[in-house]
Coordinates of C-alpha atoms in Angstrom, one line a residue:
X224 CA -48.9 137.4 75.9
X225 CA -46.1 139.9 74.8
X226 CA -44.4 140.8 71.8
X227 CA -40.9 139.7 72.4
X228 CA -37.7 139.2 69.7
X229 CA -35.8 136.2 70.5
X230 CA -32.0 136.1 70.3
X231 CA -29.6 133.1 69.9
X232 CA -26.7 133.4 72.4
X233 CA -23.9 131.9 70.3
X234 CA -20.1 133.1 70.8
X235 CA -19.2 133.4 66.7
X236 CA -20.2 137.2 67.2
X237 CA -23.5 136.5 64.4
X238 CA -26.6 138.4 65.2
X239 CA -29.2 135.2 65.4
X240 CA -33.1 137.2 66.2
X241 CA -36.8 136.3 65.6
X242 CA -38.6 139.3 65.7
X243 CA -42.0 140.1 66.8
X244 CA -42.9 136.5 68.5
X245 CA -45.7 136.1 71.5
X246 CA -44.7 134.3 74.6
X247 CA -47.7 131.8 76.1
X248 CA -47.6 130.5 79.6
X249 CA -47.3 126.6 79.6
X250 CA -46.6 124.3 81.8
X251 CA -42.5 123.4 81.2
X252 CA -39.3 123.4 83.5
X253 CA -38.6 126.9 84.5
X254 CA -35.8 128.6 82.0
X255 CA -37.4 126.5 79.4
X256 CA -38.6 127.4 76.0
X257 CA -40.0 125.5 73.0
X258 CA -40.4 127.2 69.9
X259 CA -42.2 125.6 66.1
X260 CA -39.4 124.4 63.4
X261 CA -38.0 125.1 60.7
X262 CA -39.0 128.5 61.9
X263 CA -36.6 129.2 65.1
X264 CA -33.7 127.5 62.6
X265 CA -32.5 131.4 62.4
X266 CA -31.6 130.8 65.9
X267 CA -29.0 127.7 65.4
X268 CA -25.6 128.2 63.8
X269 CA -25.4 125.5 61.1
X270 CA -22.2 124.7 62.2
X271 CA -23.8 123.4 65.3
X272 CA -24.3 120.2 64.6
X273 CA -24.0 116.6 66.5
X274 CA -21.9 114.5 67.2
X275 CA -22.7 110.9 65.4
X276 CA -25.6 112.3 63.4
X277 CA -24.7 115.6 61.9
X278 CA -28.1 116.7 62.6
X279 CA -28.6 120.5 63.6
X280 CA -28.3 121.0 67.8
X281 CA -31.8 122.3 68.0
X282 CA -32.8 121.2 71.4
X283 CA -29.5 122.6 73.4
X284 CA -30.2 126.4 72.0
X285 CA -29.5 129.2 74.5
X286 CA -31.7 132.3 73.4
X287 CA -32.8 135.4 75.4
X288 CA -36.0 136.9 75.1
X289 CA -36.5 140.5 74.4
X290 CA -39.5 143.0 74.5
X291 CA -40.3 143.1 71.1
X292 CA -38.9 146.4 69.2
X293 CA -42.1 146.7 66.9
X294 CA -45.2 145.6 68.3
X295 CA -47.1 143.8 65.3
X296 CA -47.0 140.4 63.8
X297 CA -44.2 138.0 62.2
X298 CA -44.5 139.0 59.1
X299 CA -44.5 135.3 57.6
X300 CA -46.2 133.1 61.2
X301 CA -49.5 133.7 61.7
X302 CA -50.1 136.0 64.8
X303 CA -51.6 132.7 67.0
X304 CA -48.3 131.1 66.3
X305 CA -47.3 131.1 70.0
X306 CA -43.2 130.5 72.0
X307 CA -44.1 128.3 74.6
X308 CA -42.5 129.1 77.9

């Protein structure tokens, strides 16, 4: 798969990007993405939080994928650490 940087699409103006991540085909709703915790938490404000729980909004996260500006591993994931798509 290709080397992508994710972004998190918030409007408080912060710059929210996993770099260097490899998108894998798998079988989801189209526009969909699932990604491992805690590390994608770069990608939620910790502001954003819900309702009754105050638990962090990690399944309502708007991100944009990107092709990847360097083209070698997460420094900290292994490489086989997919994004599902």
């Amino acid at each position: 798969g290709q080397q992508v940087d994710i972004h998190g699409v918030h409007d408080d103006g912060a710059q929210r990007v996993l770099r260097n991540y490899r998108v894998v085909s798998y079988p989801s709703a189209r526009g969909c993405a699932a990604a491992y915790f805690p590390e994608a938490n770069v990608l939620i404000p910790l502001e954003n939080v819900a309702d009754d729980s105050n638990t962090p909004v990690s399944k309502a996260v708007i991100v944009r994928l990107e092709p990847a500006q360097q083209q070698e591993s997460h420094p900290t994931i292994p490489e086989a650490t997919p994004l599902l798509l």
